[in-house]
GROMACS .gro file of C-alpha atoms in nm:
model
   67
    1MET     CA    1 -14.431   6.619  -7.066
    2LYS     CA    2 -14.075   6.489  -7.077
    3PRO     CA    3 -13.822   6.658  -6.843
    4ASN     CA    4 -13.536   6.856  -6.995
    5LYS     CA    5 -13.250   6.618  -7.081
    6HIS     CA    6 -12.991   6.864  -6.947
    7LEU     CA    7 -13.171   6.884  -6.614
    8MET     CA    8 -13.187   6.503  -6.599
    9ALA     CA    9 -12.813   6.486  -6.673
   10LEU     CA   10 -12.748   6.730  -6.388
   11ILE     CA   11 -12.963   6.526  -6.150
   12ASN     CA   12 -12.780   6.212  -6.261
   13TYR     CA   13 -12.444   6.380  -6.196
   14LEU     CA   14 -12.551   6.509  -5.855
   15ALA     CA   15 -12.674   6.163  -5.758
   16LEU     CA   16 -12.361   5.986  -5.881
   17VAL     CA   17 -12.100   6.203  -5.710
   18PRO     CA   18 -12.183   6.109  -5.349
   19LEU     CA   19 -12.255   5.747  -5.441
   20VAL     CA   20 -11.921   5.707  -5.619
   21TYR     CA   21 -11.745   5.881  -5.331
   22PHE     CA   22 -11.902   5.703  -5.034
   23ILE     CA   23 -12.002   5.353  -5.144
   24PRO     CA   24 -11.649   5.228  -5.217
   25LYS     CA   25 -11.530   5.362  -4.881
   26TRP     CA   26 -11.819   5.201  -4.692
   27LEU     CA   27 -11.774   4.868  -4.865
   28ALA     CA   28 -11.392   4.863  -4.868
   29PRO     CA   29 -11.356   4.617  -4.578
   30ALA     CA   30 -11.591   4.368  -4.746
   31LEU     CA   31 -11.460   4.405  -5.102
   32PRO     CA   32 -11.202   4.176  -5.262
   33THR     CA   33 -10.847   4.299  -5.320
   34ASN     CA   34 -10.872   4.272  -5.698
   35GLU     CA   35 -10.943   4.622  -5.837
   36TRP     CA   36 -11.158   4.496  -6.128
   37GLN     CA   37 -11.377   4.303  -5.888
   38LYS     CA   38 -11.409   4.607  -5.660
   39VAL     CA   39 -11.515   4.829  -5.949
   40ALA     CA   40 -11.759   4.569  -6.083
   41ILE     CA   41 -11.925   4.527  -5.743
   42VAL     CA   42 -11.946   4.899  -5.671
   43VAL     CA   43 -12.087   4.975  -6.017
   44ALA     CA   44 -12.335   4.688  -5.975
   45ILE     CA   45 -12.462   4.865  -5.663
   46ILE     CA   46 -12.457   5.225  -5.790
   47VAL     CA   47 -12.624   5.173  -6.129
   48PRO     CA   48 -12.947   5.020  -5.992
   49ILE     CA   49 -12.970   5.290  -5.723
   50VAL     CA   50 -12.950   5.563  -5.986
   51SER     CA   51 -13.157   5.382  -6.250
   52TYR     CA   52 -13.439   5.245  -6.036
   53ILE     CA   53 -13.458   5.487  -5.743
   54VAL     CA   54 -13.305   5.829  -5.808
   55MET     CA   55 -13.407   5.891  -6.169
   56PRO     CA   56 -13.769   5.768  -6.138
   57LEU     CA   57 -13.815   5.979  -5.824
   58ALA     CA   58 -13.665   6.282  -5.999
   59GLN     CA   59 -13.889   6.233  -6.302
   60LYS     CA   60 -14.197   6.191  -6.082
   61TYR     CA   61 -14.111   6.506  -5.888
   62LEU     CA   62 -14.042   6.707  -6.204
   63PHE     CA   63 -14.366   6.584  -6.360
   64THR     CA   64 -14.568   6.694  -6.055
   65ILE     CA   65 -14.417   7.043  -6.042
   66ASN     CA   66 -14.459   7.093  -6.420
   67LYS     CA   67 -14.831   7.008  -6.423
   0.00000   0.00000   0.00000
């Protein structure tokens, strides 16, 4: 059974907020001064975390509780 798309959007939002808030601050000393490069690097880190870790774990968890 496929999880509710609205629930998945909420999980996605809840995962993104802290990542978007903290990762740029943690990486600021190591990031280049160019804003486009900063954004590209931070997004290149956040997207795989959400796509390959958070969302699969959320789907697995939701699948197990909906059995």
